[in-house]
């Protein structure tokens, strides 16, 4: 039982890192409508996130972009041998962003970015077949970044700045597949922590070899969130000397990595009406190889995840339909970082395709309203997680997963 409890905490901690196993790409309505391709596009303060070196290229003195996206996701699981079925009932997620830039002079600009690149809410039916792995999870990580952008020549600009991150997490799962208290209620544990902080950085450049073509590059560093003395609360544990645990709270420590990202892309202004963009993203998920967990009693354990680095290919187009309306559309293919036999239900993350569209409505010379919509379809997969242990033996949890998500978003762009 002691090993089971240790593994329980370990899995809780690992889930708190990625909370659904995928990066939430919703950092700008204009870019999101173009397949979230934006590293070489300079058209608003959204550039502060996608490529800070580009903000010195913005024409106006002050630029502000802000927005919010609703995430409506659904995951279905079925064991083809037993017929058992479950699906998530996830509340709406709300990633947001705020970017502001100020052009100090023709060769120097400053800015600030606030955004939520990691966050997820997954809620399975209570006590479902995989409840020993997860019942529900709620994660949010907020990035805050001051920026500088320097124009070294008419062809080349550089930019970047430090990143401050603060994260919160709540996660619940049953202790094992069968344990209940005297009333028959399933024994479970909830892990909570908030205000976990650390620093990272980003660096970027923009190359403009000819007037209508831009090449952009951005690197965002790996950030490790060290959770210390987080709360782990055990509930419905039977009152028995045979159970080496008690109802109540203890602590846990863990390191929570968020992977580095690299993006390289190009944007081509074909004419006054058409703009095309392509981004290649590489996310260095291998940092999520395994995770050490220390409980308040000094014990530790290790949970294998063995993620692999993964790529995303993004395509987008923009069409200026009139002085009031600009239309956008895009597509991207997102590779999963999860290897076979490591597919856990708190990370229902497989290869996916994203279809996007959106528009901007120019209210006046200074203010525009931006809207986007993303339909995200994950590839159906027969998968398992083989590293949950009972009595020293691996007990695989397997099934067929079907997943999709809808992400409508709204934002504003202001320039002065």
Coordinates of C-alpha atoms in Angstrom, one line a residue:
X1 CA 0.0 0.0 0.0
X2 CA 2.9 2.3 0.8
X3 CA 4.2 2.0 -2.8
X4 CA 0.7 2.6 -4.1
X5 CA 0.4 5.8 -2.1
X6 CA 3.8 6.9 -3.3
X7 CA 2.9 6.2 -6.9
X8 CA -0.4 8.0 -6.4
X9 CA 1.4 11.1 -5.4
X10 CA 3.9 10.8 -8.2
X11 CA 1.3 10.5 -10.8
X12 CA -0.5 13.5 -9.3
X13 CA 2.6 15.5 -9.6
X14 CA 3.3 14.5 -13.1
X15 CA -0.2 15.3 -14.1
X16 CA 0.2 18.7 -12.6
X17 CA 3.0 19.5 -15.0
X18 CA 1.1 19.1 -18.3
X19 CA -2.5 18.8 -17.2
X20 CA -3.9 17.2 -20.3
X21 CA -0.5 16.8 -21.9
X22 CA -0.8 19.6 -24.5
X23 CA 0.2 23.1 -24.9
X24 CA -2.7 25.5 -25.3
X25 CA -2.0 27.5 -28.5
X26 CA -4.3 30.5 -28.2
X27 CA -2.0 33.4 -27.8
X28 CA -3.6 35.8 -30.3
X29 CA -6.8 35.9 -32.3
X30 CA -5.2 37.1 -35.5
X31 CA -2.5 34.4 -35.5
X32 CA -4.9 31.7 -34.2
X33 CA -7.2 32.4 -37.2
X34 CA -4.1 31.8 -39.4
X35 CA -3.3 28.4 -37.9
X36 CA -1.5 30.1 -35.0
X37 CA 1.3 31.0 -37.4
X38 CA 2.8 34.4 -36.4
X39 CA 6.6 34.3 -36.0
X40 CA 7.2 36.3 -39.2
X41 CA 3.9 38.3 -39.2
X42 CA 4.1 41.9 -38.0
X43 CA 0.6 43.3 -37.8
X44 CA -0.3 44.0 -34.2
X45 CA 1.0 43.8 -30.6
X46 CA 0.5 40.0 -30.9
X47 CA 4.0 40.1 -32.3
X48 CA 5.2 40.6 -28.7
X49 CA 4.4 36.9 -28.1
X50 CA 5.3 35.3 -31.4
X51 CA 8.5 37.2 -32.1
X52 CA 9.5 40.1 -29.8
X53 CA 12.2 41.3 -32.3
X54 CA 9.3 42.4 -34.5
X55 CA 7.7 45.0 -32.3
X56 CA 10.2 47.7 -33.4
X57 CA 8.8 47.1 -36.9
X58 CA 5.3 48.1 -35.9
X59 CA 4.3 51.4 -37.5
X60 CA 2.5 53.0 -34.6
X61 CA 3.9 54.5 -31.4
X62 CA 1.6 52.4 -29.1
X63 CA 0.0 49.0 -29.8
X64 CA -2.2 47.0 -27.5
X65 CA -3.8 43.6 -28.1
X66 CA -5.9 41.6 -25.6
X67 CA -8.2 38.7 -25.9
X68 CA -9.7 35.5 -24.4
X69 CA -10.5 32.1 -25.9
X70 CA -13.0 29.5 -24.7
X71 CA -11.8 25.9 -24.8
X72 CA -14.5 23.3 -25.1
X73 CA -12.9 19.9 -25.2
X74 CA -14.3 16.3 -25.1
X75 CA -12.6 13.0 -24.6
X76 CA -14.2 9.6 -24.9
X77 CA -12.6 6.3 -23.7
X78 CA -13.8 2.8 -24.2
X79 CA -12.3 -0.6 -23.4
X80 CA -13.1 -2.7 -26.5
X81 CA -12.8 -6.0 -24.5
X82 CA -15.2 -5.2 -21.6
X83 CA -17.3 -2.5 -23.3
X84 CA -16.7 -0.1 -20.4
X85 CA -17.2 3.5 -21.5
X86 CA -16.5 7.0 -20.1
X87 CA -16.3 10.5 -21.3
X88 CA -15.1 13.8 -19.9
X89 CA -17.4 16.6 -18.7
X90 CA -14.9 19.4 -18.9
X91 CA -15.8 22.9 -17.8
X92 CA -14.7 25.7 -20.2
X93 CA -11.1 26.7 -20.2
X94 CA -10.3 30.4 -20.7
X95 CA -6.7 31.1 -21.8
X96 CA -6.1 34.8 -22.2
X97 CA -3.5 37.3 -23.4
X98 CA -2.5 40.9 -23.1
X99 CA 0.3 42.6 -25.1
X100 CA 1.4 46.2 -25.1
X101 CA 4.3 47.8 -27.1
X102 CA 5.8 51.2 -27.1
X103 CA 8.1 52.5 -29.9
X104 CA 10.8 54.6 -28.2
X105 CA 12.4 55.6 -31.5
X106 CA 13.0 54.2 -34.9
X107 CA 15.6 51.6 -33.7
X108 CA 14.3 50.7 -30.2
X109 CA 10.9 49.5 -28.8
X110 CA 9.8 48.1 -25.5
X111 CA 6.8 45.9 -24.5
X112 CA 5.1 43.6 -22.0
X113 CA 3.4 40.3 -22.6
X114 CA 1.0 38.4 -20.3
X115 CA -0.2 35.0 -21.6
X116 CA -1.2 31.5 -20.6
X117 CA 0.6 28.9 -22.8
X118 CA 0.0 26.0 -20.4
X119 CA -3.4 25.2 -18.8
X120 CA -6.1 22.6 -18.9
X121 CA -9.2 21.3 -17.2
X122 CA -10.1 17.6 -17.5
X123 CA -12.9 16.1 -15.6
X124 CA -13.8 12.5 -15.9
X125 CA -16.9 10.8 -14.4
X126 CA -16.2 10.2 -10.7
X127 CA -14.9 6.7 -9.9
X128 CA -14.7 5.7 -13.6
X129 CA -12.6 2.8 -14.7
X130 CA -9.4 4.9 -14.9
X131 CA -10.1 6.8 -11.6
X132 CA -6.9 5.3 -10.1
X133 CA -5.1 7.5 -12.7
X134 CA -7.2 10.6 -12.6
X135 CA -10.6 11.9 -11.7
X136 CA -10.1 15.6 -12.5
X137 CA -7.4 18.1 -12.9
X138 CA -7.3 21.9 -13.2
X139 CA -4.1 23.7 -14.1
X140 CA -3.2 27.3 -15.0
X141 CA 0.2 28.8 -15.7
X142 CA 0.6 32.5 -16.3
X143 CA 3.7 34.0 -18.1
X144 CA 4.7 37.6 -17.7
X145 CA 7.5 39.0 -19.9
X146 CA 9.0 42.5 -20.3
X147 CA 10.5 42.9 -23.8
X148 CA 13.0 44.9 -25.8
X149 CA 13.4 45.0 -29.6
X150 CA 16.4 46.6 -31.4
X151 CA 16.6 47.4 -35.1
X152 CA 20.2 46.7 -36.0
X153 CA 19.6 47.5 -39.7
X154 CA 16.8 47.8 -42.2
X155 CA 17.2 44.1 -42.7
X156 CA 17.8 42.6 -39.2
X157 CA 16.1 43.1 -35.8
X158 CA 16.6 41.3 -32.5
X159 CA 14.5 41.1 -29.4
X160 CA 13.6 39.2 -26.2
X161 CA 13.5 39.4 -22.5
X162 CA 13.1 37.5 -19.2
X163 CA 10.0 35.5 -18.4
X164 CA 8.3 35.2 -15.0
X165 CA 5.9 32.3 -14.5
X166 CA 3.4 31.6 -11.8
X167 CA 1.3 28.4 -11.7
X168 CA -1.6 26.8 -9.8
X169 CA -2.8 23.2 -9.9
X170 CA -5.6 21.0 -8.4
X171 CA -5.7 17.3 -9.1
X172 CA -7.8 14.4 -7.7
X173 CA -7.6 10.7 -8.2
X174 CA -8.5 7.5 -6.3
X175 CA -5.7 5.8 -4.4
X176 CA -6.0 2.5 -6.2
X177 CA -8.5 0.5 -8.2
X178 CA -10.5 -0.9 -5.2
X179 CA -9.9 0.7 -1.8
X180 CA -12.9 2.2 0.0
X181 CA -13.8 3.3 3.5
X182 CA -16.3 1.6 5.8
X183 CA -19.2 3.4 3.9
X184 CA -18.0 2.1 0.6
X185 CA -16.7 5.5 -0.6
X186 CA -13.6 5.3 -2.8
X187 CA -10.3 6.3 -1.1
X188 CA -8.8 9.3 -2.9
X189 CA -6.3 12.0 -2.7
X190 CA -6.2 15.6 -3.8
X191 CA -3.0 17.5 -4.6
X192 CA -3.1 21.3 -4.6
X193 CA -0.5 24.0 -4.9
X194 CA -0.4 27.6 -6.0
X195 CA 2.0 30.5 -6.5
X196 CA 4.7 28.2 -7.8
X197 CA 7.1 30.5 -9.6
X198 CA 10.3 30.6 -11.6
X199 CA 12.1 32.5 -14.4
X200 CA 12.9 31.8 -18.0
X201 CA 13.8 33.9 -21.1
X202 CA 13.2 34.2 -24.8
X203 CA 15.3 35.5 -27.7
X204 CA 14.3 36.2 -31.3
X205 CA 15.2 37.8 -34.6
X206 CA 13.5 39.0 -37.8
X207 CA 15.2 39.0 -41.2
X208 CA 13.7 41.1 -44.0
X209 CA 15.7 40.1 -47.1
X210 CA 13.2 41.8 -49.5
X211 CA 10.4 44.2 -48.9
X212 CA 7.6 41.6 -49.1
X213 CA 9.2 38.7 -47.3
X214 CA 10.0 38.3 -43.6
X215 CA 11.7 35.4 -41.9
X216 CA 11.2 35.1 -38.1
X217 CA 12.8 33.0 -35.4
X218 CA 11.9 32.8 -31.7
X219 CA 13.2 30.6 -28.8
X220 CA 11.5 30.3 -25.5
X221 CA 13.5 28.6 -22.8
X222 CA 12.6 25.6 -20.6
X223 CA 11.2 26.6 -17.3
X224 CA 11.2 24.4 -14.2
X225 CA 8.6 25.0 -11.6
X226 CA 9.7 23.7 -8.2
X227 CA 6.7 22.9 -6.0
X228 CA 7.7 22.8 -2.3
X229 CA 5.5 21.8 0.5
X230 CA 2.4 21.5 -1.6
X231 CA -0.8 20.1 0.0
X232 CA -1.8 16.4 -0.5
X233 CA -5.1 15.6 1.2
X234 CA -6.2 11.9 1.7
X235 CA -9.9 11.2 2.0
X236 CA -12.1 8.2 2.6
X237 CA -9.2 6.0 3.7
X238 CA -10.4 3.1 5.8
X239 CA -9.5 3.2 9.5
X240 CA -7.4 0.1 9.6
X241 CA -3.9 -0.9 10.8
X242 CA -3.5 -2.7 7.5
X243 CA -3.6 0.6 5.6
X244 CA -0.4 2.6 6.1
X245 CA -2.2 6.0 5.5
X246 CA -4.5 8.2 7.3
X247 CA -7.2 10.7 6.3
X248 CA -5.8 14.2 6.4
X249 CA -3.1 16.4 4.9
X250 CA 0.6 15.9 4.3
X251 CA 3.1 17.7 2.0
X252 CA 4.9 16.9 -1.3
X253 CA 7.8 18.4 -3.2
X254 CA 8.3 18.1 -6.9
X255 CA 9.9 19.8 -9.9
X256 CA 7.5 20.7 -12.7
X257 CA 9.2 21.2 -16.1
X258 CA 7.7 23.2 -19.0
X259 CA 9.5 22.5 -22.2
X260 CA 11.5 24.9 -24.4
X261 CA 10.1 25.9 -27.8
X262 CA 11.7 26.9 -31.0
X263 CA 9.8 28.5 -33.9
X264 CA 11.1 29.4 -37.4
X265 CA 8.8 30.7 -40.1
X266 CA 8.2 33.0 -43.0
X267 CA 5.6 35.5 -44.1
X268 CA 5.0 36.6 -47.7
X269 CA 3.0 39.7 -48.6
X270 CA 2.0 38.7 -52.1
X271 CA 0.1 41.9 -52.8
X272 CA -2.0 44.5 -50.9
X273 CA -4.7 42.0 -50.2
X274 CA -3.0 38.6 -49.6
X275 CA -0.6 37.6 -46.9
X276 CA 0.7 34.0 -46.5
X277 CA 2.5 32.6 -43.4
X278 CA 4.2 29.3 -42.4
X279 CA 5.6 28.4 -39.0
X280 CA 7.6 25.4 -37.9
X281 CA 7.5 24.7 -34.1
X282 CA 9.7 22.3 -32.2
X283 CA 8.8 21.6 -28.6
X284 CA 11.5 19.9 -26.5
X285 CA 9.3 17.6 -24.5
X286 CA 12.1 15.2 -23.7
X287 CA 12.6 17.2 -20.5
X288 CA 9.5 15.3 -19.3
X289 CA 11.4 12.0 -19.1
X290 CA 10.7 11.1 -15.4
X291 CA 9.7 12.8 -12.3
X292 CA 11.0 12.6 -8.7
X293 CA 8.6 13.1 -5.9
X294 CA 9.4 13.7 -2.2
X295 CA 6.7 13.3 0.4
X296 CA 6.7 14.9 3.8
X297 CA 8.0 11.6 5.4
X298 CA 11.2 11.7 3.3
X299 CA 10.2 9.0 0.8
X300 CA 10.6 9.4 -2.9
X301 CA 9.4 7.7 -6.0
X302 CA 9.8 8.0 -9.8
X303 CA 7.1 8.0 -12.5
X304 CA 8.2 7.3 -16.1
X305 CA 6.7 9.5 -18.8
X306 CA 9.4 9.3 -21.5
X307 CA 8.0 12.0 -23.7
X308 CA 9.7 12.7 -27.1
X309 CA 10.3 16.0 -28.8
X310 CA 7.5 16.9 -31.2
X311 CA 6.9 19.3 -34.1
X312 CA 4.0 21.4 -35.4
X313 CA 3.6 22.6 -38.9
X314 CA 1.4 25.7 -39.3
X315 CA 0.0 27.4 -42.4
X316 CA -2.1 30.6 -42.6
X317 CA -3.5 33.1 -45.0
X318 CA -4.9 36.6 -44.6
X319 CA -7.2 38.5 -47.1
X320 CA -8.1 42.2 -46.9
X321 CA -11.7 42.1 -48.1
X322 CA -12.4 45.8 -47.6
X323 CA -11.3 48.7 -45.5
X324 CA -13.5 47.3 -42.6
X325 CA -13.0 43.5 -42.9
X326 CA -9.9 41.3 -43.0
X327 CA -10.5 37.6 -43.3
X328 CA -8.1 34.8 -42.2
X329 CA -7.9 31.0 -42.4
X330 CA -5.3 28.4 -41.5
X331 CA -4.4 24.8 -40.7
X332 CA -1.8 23.0 -38.6
X333 CA -0.6 19.5 -37.9
X334 CA 0.5 18.8 -34.3
X335 CA 2.6 15.7 -33.5
X336 CA 2.0 14.0 -30.1
X337 CA 4.9 13.9 -27.7
X338 CA 3.5 10.7 -26.0
X339 CA 5.2 7.4 -26.8
X340 CA 3.3 4.1 -27.0
X341 CA 2.5 2.6 -23.6
X342 CA 2.8 6.0 -21.9
X343 CA -0.7 7.3 -22.8
X344 CA -2.3 8.3 -19.5
X345 CA -5.9 9.6 -19.3
X346 CA -4.9 12.9 -17.7
X347 CA -2.9 13.5 -20.9
X348 CA -5.3 12.4 -23.7
X349 CA -3.0 13.7 -26.3
X350 CA -2.5 12.2 -29.7
X351 CA -1.6 13.5 -33.2
X352 CA -4.0 16.3 -34.1
X353 CA -5.1 18.6 -36.9
X354 CA -6.3 22.1 -36.3
X355 CA -8.6 24.0 -38.7
X356 CA -8.9 27.7 -38.1
X357 CA -10.7 30.8 -39.4
X358 CA -11.4 34.3 -38.3
X359 CA -11.7 38.0 -39.1
X360 CA -11.0 41.5 -37.9
X361 CA -13.5 44.3 -38.0
X362 CA -12.0 47.8 -38.1
X363 CA -14.2 49.9 -35.8
X364 CA -12.3 53.0 -36.6
X365 CA -8.7 54.0 -37.4
X366 CA -7.5 53.0 -33.9
X367 CA -9.6 50.1 -32.8
X368 CA -10.3 46.7 -34.3
X369 CA -12.2 43.7 -33.1
X370 CA -10.6 40.3 -33.8
X371 CA -12.3 36.9 -33.7
X372 CA -11.1 33.4 -34.4
X373 CA -12.4 29.8 -34.3
X374 CA -10.4 26.6 -34.0
X375 CA -11.6 23.1 -34.5
X376 CA -9.1 20.6 -33.2
X377 CA -9.5 17.0 -34.1
X378 CA -7.3 14.3 -32.5
X379 CA -6.5 11.1 -34.2
X380 CA -8.4 8.1 -32.7
X381 CA -6.0 5.9 -30.9
X382 CA -5.8 2.5 -29.2
X383 CA -3.4 3.2 -26.4
X384 CA -2.4 2.2 -22.9
X385 CA -0.5 3.4 -19.9
X386 CA 1.6 0.4 -18.6
X387 CA 3.4 1.8 -15.6
X388 CA 0.8 2.0 -12.9
X389 CA 1.8 -0.5 -10.2
X390 CA 0.0 -2.6 -7.6
X391 CA 1.8 -5.1 -5.4
X392 CA 5.0 -4.5 -7.4
X393 CA 3.4 -5.4 -10.7
X394 CA 2.6 -3.2 -13.7
X395 CA -1.1 -3.0 -14.3
X396 CA -1.8 -1.5 -17.8
X397 CA -4.8 0.7 -18.4
X398 CA -5.8 0.6 -22.0
X399 CA -8.6 1.6 -24.3
X400 CA -9.7 3.5 -27.4
X401 CA -9.6 7.3 -27.1
X402 CA -11.6 9.8 -29.2
X403 CA -11.0 13.5 -28.6
X404 CA -11.8 16.9 -30.1
X405 CA -12.0 20.5 -29.1
X406 CA -13.6 23.8 -30.1
X407 CA -11.9 27.1 -29.4
X408 CA -13.8 30.3 -30.2
X409 CA -12.0 33.5 -29.3
X410 CA -12.5 37.2 -29.2
X411 CA -10.1 40.1 -28.8
X412 CA -9.3 43.7 -29.5
X413 CA -6.4 45.5 -31.2
X414 CA -5.7 49.2 -30.4
X415 CA -3.0 51.5 -31.9
X416 CA -2.1 55.1 -31.3

